[in-house]
């Protein structure tokens, strides 16, 4: 795959930039150069996004690469043309983005778009437009996913140099991501976690056994030995205690049963005594109750007499009720007769009034006949009145129509005048439209400039705040440096004093050990007249001296570190301050050139305030001009419609005038016809309405008379019927009343005889009182029955109780209770001993089972976990070989990479170097398995890659990078990628190493491969003639141009 042309629109720092790689088709090496942050690596992001819809790195989304300065209505797009296997492809992509609506206010969400065109020569063979289909087709064409493409095409040279020098752990982490061997890592971690879980379970089981022994309820004589005995002996002791407890438990069970029997016998005796004593008490109570019942005998006899009288009243109740019923019926009949006679008199009066009304209606018959004749005559003249009325209505309609036409003509004339005036105004507005459009364009350009200035000011203010924070940090560092220097001086003085004392003491020790005539180790003298002696004070040890020296060295290192850090930060702050000042001056100069600023302002806050005010003014003016343009454009757009309305109104006006003349003529003819009809009408009626009203009055008078006659006849008939039925009703009521009086007299005589005989009076009031008390009769009867039954039962109970108790005496309950309490206490003591021993045996039995099962489980698990530990050690690499499973797999991959890398390294180093894996086992896991050595043919020895110079290490790292790309291509099916980008890694090289690296790149057997170097190093700009130079334009924008130097 070789790129031909890349076009970026609103992508990163590029507004509309095309990179023509076809001009570099025959160039083996070219340079992409520019300042840091100018957008060099963005070119590769554009290539990756065009192919895969994603950026080159994981930490940036495609949507985040939309330019901040992009117009809200302009989309972010990428177009790439490339060749692959003799075919040409053009792919277009746009990320998901939010754009302003073009024809209305507001925003719209745009989905991601992709289109792939496939060409054979100049002929398009296919076009794919769906994102998913495009992604599948690209994967089919290149046979690479995004990660593989980035690893092959973009070589982060610094990363490969770090890989070359890193230890085996770091190499393993890098290769794991490339070859996706996380499965082996996860397998090892899973095995290790499982082993730890098994170990934890055994520990938990051992802890559980220890805790179980702590919960054992030991005998007092065994508890003292519990913590001193091992687990096995404790287990034997526990089993022996359980056996002894079982025998003691059986003995206590027998004792408890005997004590229970004694308590039960005494309890039965006490219960029988309590029952006997209760019977004596009940016998005395029954005798007293019999005396009380005999005292109620007189009252019971009086109650019996009352019951007899109530029973007599109950027998007379039907006759008394019959008498009361007859009295009520007689009173009702009398009231009914009285009401019938009153109604009969009322009906008679109404009948006489109706007869008088009938006579009056007979007198009005001549007037009624006259009305009927007049009605017939006027009905014949009504036709002429109706004709006149019809003509009058037609005349009024025509008159109204003529008036409407007159008003409509006047309205249309007014509308026509307004339209003519508005069309004249529109013609005048068209002349001012170009001037407003120019103002709008100027305001838009001015607003865009001010928004860019505002963004620059925000960046400058952030930089200013950063500088202020850096100044505070620098002051803190300088304070720390002063404190560190004071500490260093103190530590140096302390060390020097201790060192001098230690030397003096050492000399004195040597002097004390000198033999006579032995040469002095200091001066060589054979005589020692004044040997050194130990100074007074505490002796100084070597450890104290070493500690003082270590403190001094640490203080010196701190001072050196702080000094270097302060120097670095001071230089960085000076540069940042200068850059900020220069950027501020450039901004002020631009504001002055554009007339936004007359005199320079000292503070960024003042500049920010000025730009905001100008931006607000510009926004307001732009909105005002835009509104004027909208209003005027709307009027201009209405011009053709208004002209059409003008023509339509003129035509309509002509038609209305013609219609008005016709209707006016018809109105005049109807007016003449109406005058002629009115001459033949009677003079007493003004019009048809007056005649119709008179006829209506006549009809109502005729109908009213006829209705009165009919109603009089009907009412008279009804009253005659009422009078007949009323007379019959009164006669029947008088008959009924006579019969009721006879029945009442007979009933009253019978009741008088009965009352006289029983109560010696005919007064009904005593009988009524007795009848009101009848509801008490059942209760009184029940009291009589209960009394005599209770009396008989009590006499029988007393006789039986007297016979039962005649040979017995009451029991001493207090003595019996005391005896029972003593026996219960004895039972409780035995039961407590039994329960305590039972609880101890039950608890210890459960713990014995738990401990036995735990020991059996530990024995079973220890065998399995031993085998698992060996497997975990082997897989994780913590065995003697220090080579885990994943590292073994990656070692084979690294061997393949080194084999491919050596082909390039032999070419680049002229056959001097050869990379190979380090064969010896390292001291630790971190330096075993993936260490790399280099064979140097000039000296015939193998040495560490750490001994390579900067240029040599660059060549070795480049060989590794190229080899990795080739391995990935082979694993992807042998796909061919003819483009390579080397990103940075040159800034850390010195001049000689840089020249060596550049020569190595030029000597690569690239064939048709195109290699691009991404760097800002000046020496590369001087050495490489073909360059893509990226220049920053301000406001976050960059521009690229192709430079070819001879």
mmCIF file of C-alpha atoms in Angstrom, residues 25 200 204 267 333 365 429 432 486 535 549 575 661 725 737 740-741 782 853 863 972 1041:
data_model
loop_
_atom_site.group_PDB
_atom_site.id
_atom_site.type_symbol
_atom_site.label_atom_id
_atom_site.label_comp_id
_atom_site.label_asym_id
_atom_site.label_seq_id
_atom_site.Cartn_x
_atom_site.Cartn_y
_atom_site.Cartn_z
ATOM 1 C CA UNK A 25 7.079 8.369 -5.589
ATOM 2 C CA UNK A 200 -5.777 -19.803 52.195
ATOM 3 C CA UNK A 204 -8.427 -21.213 57.366
ATOM 4 C CA UNK A 267 -46.736 -32.921 95.086
ATOM 5 C CA UNK A 333 -115.451 7.178 59.427
ATOM 6 C CA UNK A 365 -122.479 34.083 19.420
ATOM 7 C CA UNK A 429 -34.992 49.274 -1.467
ATOM 8 C CA UNK A 432 -29.686 50.020 -1.011
ATOM 9 C CA UNK A 486 22.615 24.807 55.608
ATOM 10 C CA UNK A 535 41.616 10.865 73.353
ATOM 11 C CA UNK A 549 29.303 10.150 55.576
ATOM 12 C CA UNK A 575 12.016 31.304 27.643
ATOM 13 C CA UNK A 661 -74.267 49.062 -13.483
ATOM 14 C CA UNK A 725 -120.286 9.810 43.068
ATOM 15 C CA UNK A 737 -120.506 4.480 60.790
ATOM 16 C CA UNK A 740 -119.121 0.519 63.804
ATOM 17 C CA UNK A 741 -121.050 2.198 66.651
ATOM 18 C CA UNK A 782 -87.653 -17.463 85.011
ATOM 19 C CA UNK A 853 -13.131 -33.617 59.582
ATOM 20 C CA UNK A 863 -1.061 -33.530 48.383
ATOM 21 C CA UNK A 972 -1.292 -10.848 8.446
ATOM 22 C CA UNK A 1041 4.275 22.979 1.582
#
